[in-house]
Short mmCIF file of C-alpha atoms and ligand atoms in Angstrom, two decimals:
data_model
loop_
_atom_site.label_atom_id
_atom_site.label_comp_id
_atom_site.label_asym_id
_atom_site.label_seq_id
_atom_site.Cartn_x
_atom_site.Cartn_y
_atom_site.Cartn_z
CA UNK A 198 -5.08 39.03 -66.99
CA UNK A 199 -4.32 37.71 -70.56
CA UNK A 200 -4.56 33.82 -70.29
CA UNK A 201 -1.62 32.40 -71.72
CA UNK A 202 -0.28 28.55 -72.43
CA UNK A 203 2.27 29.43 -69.24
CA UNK A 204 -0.61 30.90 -66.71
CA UNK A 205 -2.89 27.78 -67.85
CA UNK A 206 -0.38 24.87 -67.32
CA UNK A 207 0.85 26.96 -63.91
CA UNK A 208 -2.53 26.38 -62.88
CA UNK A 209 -2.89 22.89 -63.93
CA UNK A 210 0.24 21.88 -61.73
CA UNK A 211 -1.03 23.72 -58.78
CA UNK A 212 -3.67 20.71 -59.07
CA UNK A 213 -1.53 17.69 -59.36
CA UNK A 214 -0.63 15.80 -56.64
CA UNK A 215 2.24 13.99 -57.92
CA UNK A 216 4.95 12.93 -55.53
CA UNK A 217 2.42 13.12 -52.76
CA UNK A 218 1.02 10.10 -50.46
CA UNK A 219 -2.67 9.92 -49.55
CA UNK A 220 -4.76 7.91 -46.87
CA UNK A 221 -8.25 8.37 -46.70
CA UNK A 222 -9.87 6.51 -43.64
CA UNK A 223 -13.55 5.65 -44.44
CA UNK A 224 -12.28 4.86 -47.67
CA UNK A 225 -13.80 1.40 -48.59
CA UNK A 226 -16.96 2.54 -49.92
CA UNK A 227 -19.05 5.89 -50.82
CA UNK A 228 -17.44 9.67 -50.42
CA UNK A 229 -13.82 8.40 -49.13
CA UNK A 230 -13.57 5.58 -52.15
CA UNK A 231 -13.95 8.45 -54.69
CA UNK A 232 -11.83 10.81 -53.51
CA UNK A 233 -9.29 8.11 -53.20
CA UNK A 234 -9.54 7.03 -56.84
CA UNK A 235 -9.43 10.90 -57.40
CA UNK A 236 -6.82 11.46 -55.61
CA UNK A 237 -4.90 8.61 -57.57
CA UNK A 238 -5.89 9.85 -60.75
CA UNK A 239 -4.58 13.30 -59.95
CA UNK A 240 -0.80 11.39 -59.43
CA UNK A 241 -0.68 10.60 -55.63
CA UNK A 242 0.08 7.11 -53.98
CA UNK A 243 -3.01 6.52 -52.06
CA UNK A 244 -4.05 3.86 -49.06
CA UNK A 245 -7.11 3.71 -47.04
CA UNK A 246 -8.28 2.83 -44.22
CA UNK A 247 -11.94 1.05 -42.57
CA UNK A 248 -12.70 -1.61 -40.57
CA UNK A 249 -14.27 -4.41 -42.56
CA UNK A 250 -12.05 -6.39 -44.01
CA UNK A 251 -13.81 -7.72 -46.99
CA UNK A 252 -14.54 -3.97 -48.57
CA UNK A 253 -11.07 -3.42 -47.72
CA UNK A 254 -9.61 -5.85 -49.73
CA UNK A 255 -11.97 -4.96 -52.64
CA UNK A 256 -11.39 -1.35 -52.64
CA UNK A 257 -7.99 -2.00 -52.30
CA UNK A 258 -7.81 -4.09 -55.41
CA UNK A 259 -9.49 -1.69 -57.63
CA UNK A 260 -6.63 0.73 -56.23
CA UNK A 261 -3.91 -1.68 -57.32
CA UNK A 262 -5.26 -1.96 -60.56
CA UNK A 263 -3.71 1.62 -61.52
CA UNK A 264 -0.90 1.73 -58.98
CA UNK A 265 0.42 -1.57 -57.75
CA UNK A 266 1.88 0.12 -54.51
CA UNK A 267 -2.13 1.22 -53.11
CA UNK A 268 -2.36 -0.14 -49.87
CA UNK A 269 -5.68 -1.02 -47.42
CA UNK A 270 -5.42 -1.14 -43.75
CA UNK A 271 -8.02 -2.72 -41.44
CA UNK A 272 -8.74 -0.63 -38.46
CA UNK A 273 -11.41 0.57 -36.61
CA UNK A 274 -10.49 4.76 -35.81
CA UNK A 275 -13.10 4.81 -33.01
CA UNK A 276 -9.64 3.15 -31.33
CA UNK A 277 -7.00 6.05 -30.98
CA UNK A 278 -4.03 3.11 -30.44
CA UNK A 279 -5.29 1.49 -33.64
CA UNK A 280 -4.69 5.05 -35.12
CA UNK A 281 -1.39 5.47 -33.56
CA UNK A 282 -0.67 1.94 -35.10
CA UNK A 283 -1.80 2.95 -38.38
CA UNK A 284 0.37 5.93 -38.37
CA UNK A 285 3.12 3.69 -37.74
CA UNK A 286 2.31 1.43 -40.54
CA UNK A 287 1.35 3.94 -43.13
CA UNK A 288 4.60 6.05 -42.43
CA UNK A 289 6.75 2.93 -42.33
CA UNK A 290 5.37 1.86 -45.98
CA UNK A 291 5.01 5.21 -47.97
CA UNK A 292 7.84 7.26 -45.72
CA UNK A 293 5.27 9.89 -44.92
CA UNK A 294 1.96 10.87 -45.48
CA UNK A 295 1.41 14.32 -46.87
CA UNK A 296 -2.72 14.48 -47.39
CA UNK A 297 -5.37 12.77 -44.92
CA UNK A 298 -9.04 12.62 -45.72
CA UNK A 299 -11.07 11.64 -42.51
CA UNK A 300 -14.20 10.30 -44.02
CA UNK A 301 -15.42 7.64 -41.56
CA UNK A 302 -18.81 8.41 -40.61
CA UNK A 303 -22.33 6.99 -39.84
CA UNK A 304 -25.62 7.94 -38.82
CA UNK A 305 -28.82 7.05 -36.82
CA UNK A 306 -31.98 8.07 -37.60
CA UNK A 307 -34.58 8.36 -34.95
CA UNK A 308 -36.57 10.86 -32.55
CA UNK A 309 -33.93 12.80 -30.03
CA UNK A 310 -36.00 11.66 -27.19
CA UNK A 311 -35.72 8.40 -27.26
CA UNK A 312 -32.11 8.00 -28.38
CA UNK A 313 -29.77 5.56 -26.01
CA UNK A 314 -26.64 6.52 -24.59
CA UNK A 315 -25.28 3.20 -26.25
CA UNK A 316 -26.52 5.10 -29.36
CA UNK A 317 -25.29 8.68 -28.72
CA UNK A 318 -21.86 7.08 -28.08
CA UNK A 319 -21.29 5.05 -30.53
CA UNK A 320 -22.24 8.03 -33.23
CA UNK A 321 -20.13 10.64 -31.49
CA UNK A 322 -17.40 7.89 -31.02
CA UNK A 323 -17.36 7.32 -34.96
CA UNK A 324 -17.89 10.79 -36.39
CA UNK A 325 -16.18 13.19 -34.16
CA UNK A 326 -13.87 11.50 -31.39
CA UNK A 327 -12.59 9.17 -34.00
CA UNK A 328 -11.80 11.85 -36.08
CA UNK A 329 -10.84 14.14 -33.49
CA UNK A 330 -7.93 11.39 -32.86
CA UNK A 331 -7.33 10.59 -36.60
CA UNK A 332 -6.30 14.00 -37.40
CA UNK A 333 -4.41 15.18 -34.46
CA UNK A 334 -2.14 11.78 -34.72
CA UNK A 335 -1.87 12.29 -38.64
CA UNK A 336 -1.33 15.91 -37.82
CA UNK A 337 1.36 15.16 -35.39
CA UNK A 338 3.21 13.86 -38.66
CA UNK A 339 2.49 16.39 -40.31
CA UNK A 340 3.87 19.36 -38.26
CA UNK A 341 7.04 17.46 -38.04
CA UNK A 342 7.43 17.75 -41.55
CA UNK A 343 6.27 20.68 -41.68
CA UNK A 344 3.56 20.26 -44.49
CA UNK A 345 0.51 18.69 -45.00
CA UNK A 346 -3.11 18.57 -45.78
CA UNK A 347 -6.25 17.57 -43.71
CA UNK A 348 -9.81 17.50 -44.85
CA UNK A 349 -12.69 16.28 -42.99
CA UNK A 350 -16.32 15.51 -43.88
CA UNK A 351 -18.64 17.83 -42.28
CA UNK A 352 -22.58 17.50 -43.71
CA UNK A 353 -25.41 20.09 -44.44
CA UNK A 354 -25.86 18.55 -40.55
CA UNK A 355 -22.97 20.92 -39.79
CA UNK A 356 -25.09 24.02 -40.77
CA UNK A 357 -28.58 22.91 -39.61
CA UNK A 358 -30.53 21.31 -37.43
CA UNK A 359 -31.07 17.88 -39.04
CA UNK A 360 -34.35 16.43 -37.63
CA UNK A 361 -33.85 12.90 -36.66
CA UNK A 362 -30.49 13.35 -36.54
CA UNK A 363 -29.69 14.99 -33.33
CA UNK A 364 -25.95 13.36 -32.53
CA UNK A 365 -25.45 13.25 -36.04
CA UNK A 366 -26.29 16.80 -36.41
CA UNK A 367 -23.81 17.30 -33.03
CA UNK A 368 -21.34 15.14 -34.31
CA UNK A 369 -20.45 17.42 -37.84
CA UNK A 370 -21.02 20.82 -35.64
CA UNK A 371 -18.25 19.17 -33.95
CA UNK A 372 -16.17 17.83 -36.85
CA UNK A 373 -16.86 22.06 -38.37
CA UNK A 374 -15.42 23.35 -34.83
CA UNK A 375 -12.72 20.70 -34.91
CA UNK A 376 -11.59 21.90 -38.01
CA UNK A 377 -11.78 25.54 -38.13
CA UNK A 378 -9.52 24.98 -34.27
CA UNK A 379 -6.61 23.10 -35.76
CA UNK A 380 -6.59 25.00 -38.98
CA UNK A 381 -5.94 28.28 -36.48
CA UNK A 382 -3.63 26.02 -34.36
CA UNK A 383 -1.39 24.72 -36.96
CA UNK A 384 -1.65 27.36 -40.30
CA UNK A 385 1.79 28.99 -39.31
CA UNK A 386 3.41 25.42 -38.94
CA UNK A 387 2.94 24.19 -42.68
CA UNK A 388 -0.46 21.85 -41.84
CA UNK A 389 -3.67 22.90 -43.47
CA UNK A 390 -7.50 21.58 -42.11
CA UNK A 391 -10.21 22.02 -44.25
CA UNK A 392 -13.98 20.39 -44.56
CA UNK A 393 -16.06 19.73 -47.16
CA UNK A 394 -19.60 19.97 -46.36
CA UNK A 395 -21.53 17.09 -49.03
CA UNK A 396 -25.02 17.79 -49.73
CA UNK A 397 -26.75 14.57 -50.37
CA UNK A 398 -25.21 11.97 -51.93
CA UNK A 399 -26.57 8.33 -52.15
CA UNK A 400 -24.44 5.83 -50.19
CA UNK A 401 -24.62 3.12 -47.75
CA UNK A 402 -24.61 5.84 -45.74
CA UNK A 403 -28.06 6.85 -46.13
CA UNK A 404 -29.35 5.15 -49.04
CA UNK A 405 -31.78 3.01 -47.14
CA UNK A 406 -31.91 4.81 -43.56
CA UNK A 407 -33.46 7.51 -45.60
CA UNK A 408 -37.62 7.35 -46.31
CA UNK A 409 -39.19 8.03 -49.29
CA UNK A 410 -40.48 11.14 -47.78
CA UNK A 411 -37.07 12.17 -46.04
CA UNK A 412 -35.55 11.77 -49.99
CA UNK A 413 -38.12 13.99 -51.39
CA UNK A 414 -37.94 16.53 -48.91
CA UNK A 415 -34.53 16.55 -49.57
CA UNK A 416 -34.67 17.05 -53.17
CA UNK A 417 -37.36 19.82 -52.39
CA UNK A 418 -34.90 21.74 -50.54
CA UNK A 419 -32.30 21.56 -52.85
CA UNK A 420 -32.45 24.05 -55.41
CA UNK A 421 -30.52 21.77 -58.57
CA UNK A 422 -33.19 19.41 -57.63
CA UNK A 423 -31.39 16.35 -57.83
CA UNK A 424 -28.67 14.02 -55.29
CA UNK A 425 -25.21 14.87 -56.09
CA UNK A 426 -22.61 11.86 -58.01
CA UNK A 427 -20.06 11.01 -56.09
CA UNK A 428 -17.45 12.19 -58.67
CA UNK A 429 -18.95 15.86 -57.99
CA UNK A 430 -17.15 15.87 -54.77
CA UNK A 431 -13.45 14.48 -55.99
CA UNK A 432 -12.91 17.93 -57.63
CA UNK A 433 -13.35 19.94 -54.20
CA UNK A 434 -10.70 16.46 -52.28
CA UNK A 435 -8.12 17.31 -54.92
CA UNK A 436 -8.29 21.29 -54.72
CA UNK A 437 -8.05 21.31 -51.15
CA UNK A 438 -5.35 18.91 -50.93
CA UNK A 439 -3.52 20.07 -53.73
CA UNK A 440 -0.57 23.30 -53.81
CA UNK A 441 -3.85 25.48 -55.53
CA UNK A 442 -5.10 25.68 -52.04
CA UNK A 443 -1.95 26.52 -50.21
CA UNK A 444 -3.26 29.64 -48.81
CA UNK A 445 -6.91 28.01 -47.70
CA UNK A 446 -7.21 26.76 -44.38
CA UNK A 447 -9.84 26.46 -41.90
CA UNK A 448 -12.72 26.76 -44.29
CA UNK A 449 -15.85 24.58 -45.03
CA UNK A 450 -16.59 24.33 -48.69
CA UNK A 451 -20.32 23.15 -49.09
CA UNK A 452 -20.49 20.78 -52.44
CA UNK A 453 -24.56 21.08 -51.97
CA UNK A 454 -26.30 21.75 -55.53
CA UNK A 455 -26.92 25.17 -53.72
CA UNK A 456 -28.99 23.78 -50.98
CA UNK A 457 -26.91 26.18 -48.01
CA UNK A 458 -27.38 28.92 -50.44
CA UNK A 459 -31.23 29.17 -50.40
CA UNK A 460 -32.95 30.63 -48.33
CA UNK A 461 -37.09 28.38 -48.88
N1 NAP P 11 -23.71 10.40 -48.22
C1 NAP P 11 -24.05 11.63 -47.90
O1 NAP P 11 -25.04 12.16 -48.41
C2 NAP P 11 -23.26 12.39 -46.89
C3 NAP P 11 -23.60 13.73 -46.67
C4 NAP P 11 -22.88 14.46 -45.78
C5 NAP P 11 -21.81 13.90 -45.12
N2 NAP P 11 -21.48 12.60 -45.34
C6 NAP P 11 -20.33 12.06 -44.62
O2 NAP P 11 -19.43 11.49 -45.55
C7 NAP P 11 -18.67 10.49 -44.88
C8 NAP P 11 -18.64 9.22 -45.72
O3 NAP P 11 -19.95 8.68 -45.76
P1 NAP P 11 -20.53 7.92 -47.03
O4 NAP P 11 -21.82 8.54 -47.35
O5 NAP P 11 -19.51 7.78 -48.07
O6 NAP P 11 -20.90 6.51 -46.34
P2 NAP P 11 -20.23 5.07 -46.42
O7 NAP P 11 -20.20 4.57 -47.81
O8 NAP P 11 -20.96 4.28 -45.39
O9 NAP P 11 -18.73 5.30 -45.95
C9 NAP P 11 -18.32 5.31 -44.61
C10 NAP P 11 -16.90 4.80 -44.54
O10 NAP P 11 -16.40 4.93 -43.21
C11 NAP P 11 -15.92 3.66 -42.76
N3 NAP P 11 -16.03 3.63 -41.30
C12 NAP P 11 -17.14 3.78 -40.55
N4 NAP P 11 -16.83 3.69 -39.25
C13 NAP P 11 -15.49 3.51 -39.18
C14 NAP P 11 -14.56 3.35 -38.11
N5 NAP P 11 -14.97 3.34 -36.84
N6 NAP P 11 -13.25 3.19 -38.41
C15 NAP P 11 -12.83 3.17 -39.69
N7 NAP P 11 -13.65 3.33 -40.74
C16 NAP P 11 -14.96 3.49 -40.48
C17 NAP P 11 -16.80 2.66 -43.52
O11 NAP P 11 -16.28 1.35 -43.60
P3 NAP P 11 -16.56 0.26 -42.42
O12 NAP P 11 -17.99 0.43 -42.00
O13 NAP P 11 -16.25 -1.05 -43.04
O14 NAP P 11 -15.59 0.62 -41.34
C18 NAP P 11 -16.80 3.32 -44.89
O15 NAP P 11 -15.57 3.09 -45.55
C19 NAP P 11 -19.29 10.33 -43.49
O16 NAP P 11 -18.53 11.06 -42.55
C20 NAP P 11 -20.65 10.96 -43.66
O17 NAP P 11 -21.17 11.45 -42.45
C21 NAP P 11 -22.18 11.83 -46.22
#
């Protein structure tokens, strides 16, 4: 097809999220703190959501500074009634909430064999019951009216086995299941559930849980050679939120620097 001034600014509008409201939980810091900004910049109202209070309030300021009506909640999603609270809250200030990113996430590094059940539940607990329960209370919002859009955060963990890493590497299988279920469950009742899969990016995250050795191994196996920047993942947030996507659902798009794409 001929592009044309009409086809390009159609396109452009399919990517806007004006009129929209946003909450990204895990977004105080890292992955979820871009895509919020993103998400802001692309014209929705936007609130997050962690559990310290302090990077709350900052992240929330920087919000504020470009839209006065941002909002920060303090809550800790391993809690389902503190999510059922915060739907509450969220719906009660913004009148509903149209796009959820569930970003909160964390890792331990150590040999499978001598990981804790402490351990194993309090990684699960965070990255895949916690979001199991942030997105089917969000979602129950969502299929009443009829729209909306939910990305999680899988990892390269979700594809592979992640030495190390063993609940991790269970927890994002899960959070890939999870997702590719509820899109099924819910794509003829207007909600949409989609994952990104981040390569490696450097956050608090992994920043220093990582070794020197683990870093360079990394960069080894991934073929552009370098971490990704943060603002390389806001472009896949805002497609898969946005009307562009409306017929993409249940899909897990890998923002990698072509590290799931090669095979040594
Ligand atoms: N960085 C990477 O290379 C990479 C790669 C693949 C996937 N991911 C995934 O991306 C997501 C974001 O990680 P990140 O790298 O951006 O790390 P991050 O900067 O540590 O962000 C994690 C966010 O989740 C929040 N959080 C953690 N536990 C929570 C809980 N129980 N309730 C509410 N909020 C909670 C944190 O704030 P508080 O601690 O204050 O609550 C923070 O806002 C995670 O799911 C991670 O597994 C990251």
């Amino acid at each position: 097809m001929v592009e044309t001034q009409s086809t390009r600014s159609i396109s452009a509008s399919q990517l806007s999220l004006q009129g929209k409201t946003a909450l990204v939980v895990g977004g105080s810091s890292g992955i979820g703190n871009a895509i919020a900004h993103g998400f802001q910049d692309s014209g929705a109202r936007v609130a997050i959501a962690a559990r310290t209070p302090a990077k709350v309030e900052a992240a929330t300021q920087r919000l504020q500074e470009l839209d006065p009506t941002a909002r920060g909640y303090v809550i800790d999603a391993a809690r389902p009634e503190e999510i059922d609270e915060l739907v509450a809250t969220a719906v009660t200030d913004f009148g509903h909430i149209d796009i959820l990113v569930a970003c909160q996430g964390m890792t331990i590094l150590k040999p499978a064999e001598e990981v804790t059940p402490a351990e194993y539940d309090e990684v699960m607990q965070t990255n895949l019951r916690s979001v199991f329960f942030t997105c089917t209370r969000f979602g129950r919002h969502m299929l009443e009216l009829g729209n909306g859009s939910i990305i999680t955060i899988a990892s390269l963990a979700a594809h592979r086995g992640w030495p190390l890493a063993s609940i991790y590497a269970a927890s994002k299988h899960g959070v890939a299941g999870l997702t590719k279920t509820l899109a099924a469950e819910w794509a003829d009742r207007g909600v949409r559930v989609n994952a990104i899969s981040p390569g490696f990016f450097m956050t608090e995250l992994n920043q220093s849980k990582m070794s020197s050795k683990r870093k360079e191994n990394a960069l080894l196996r991934t073929p552009m050679g370098r971490f990704g920047q943060l603002d390389e993942l806001v472009g896949a947030a805002i497609y898969l939120a946005s009307p562009a996507a409306g017929f993409v659902t249940g899909t897990v798009l890998n923002v990698d620097g072509g590290y799931l794409a090669s095979g040594i």
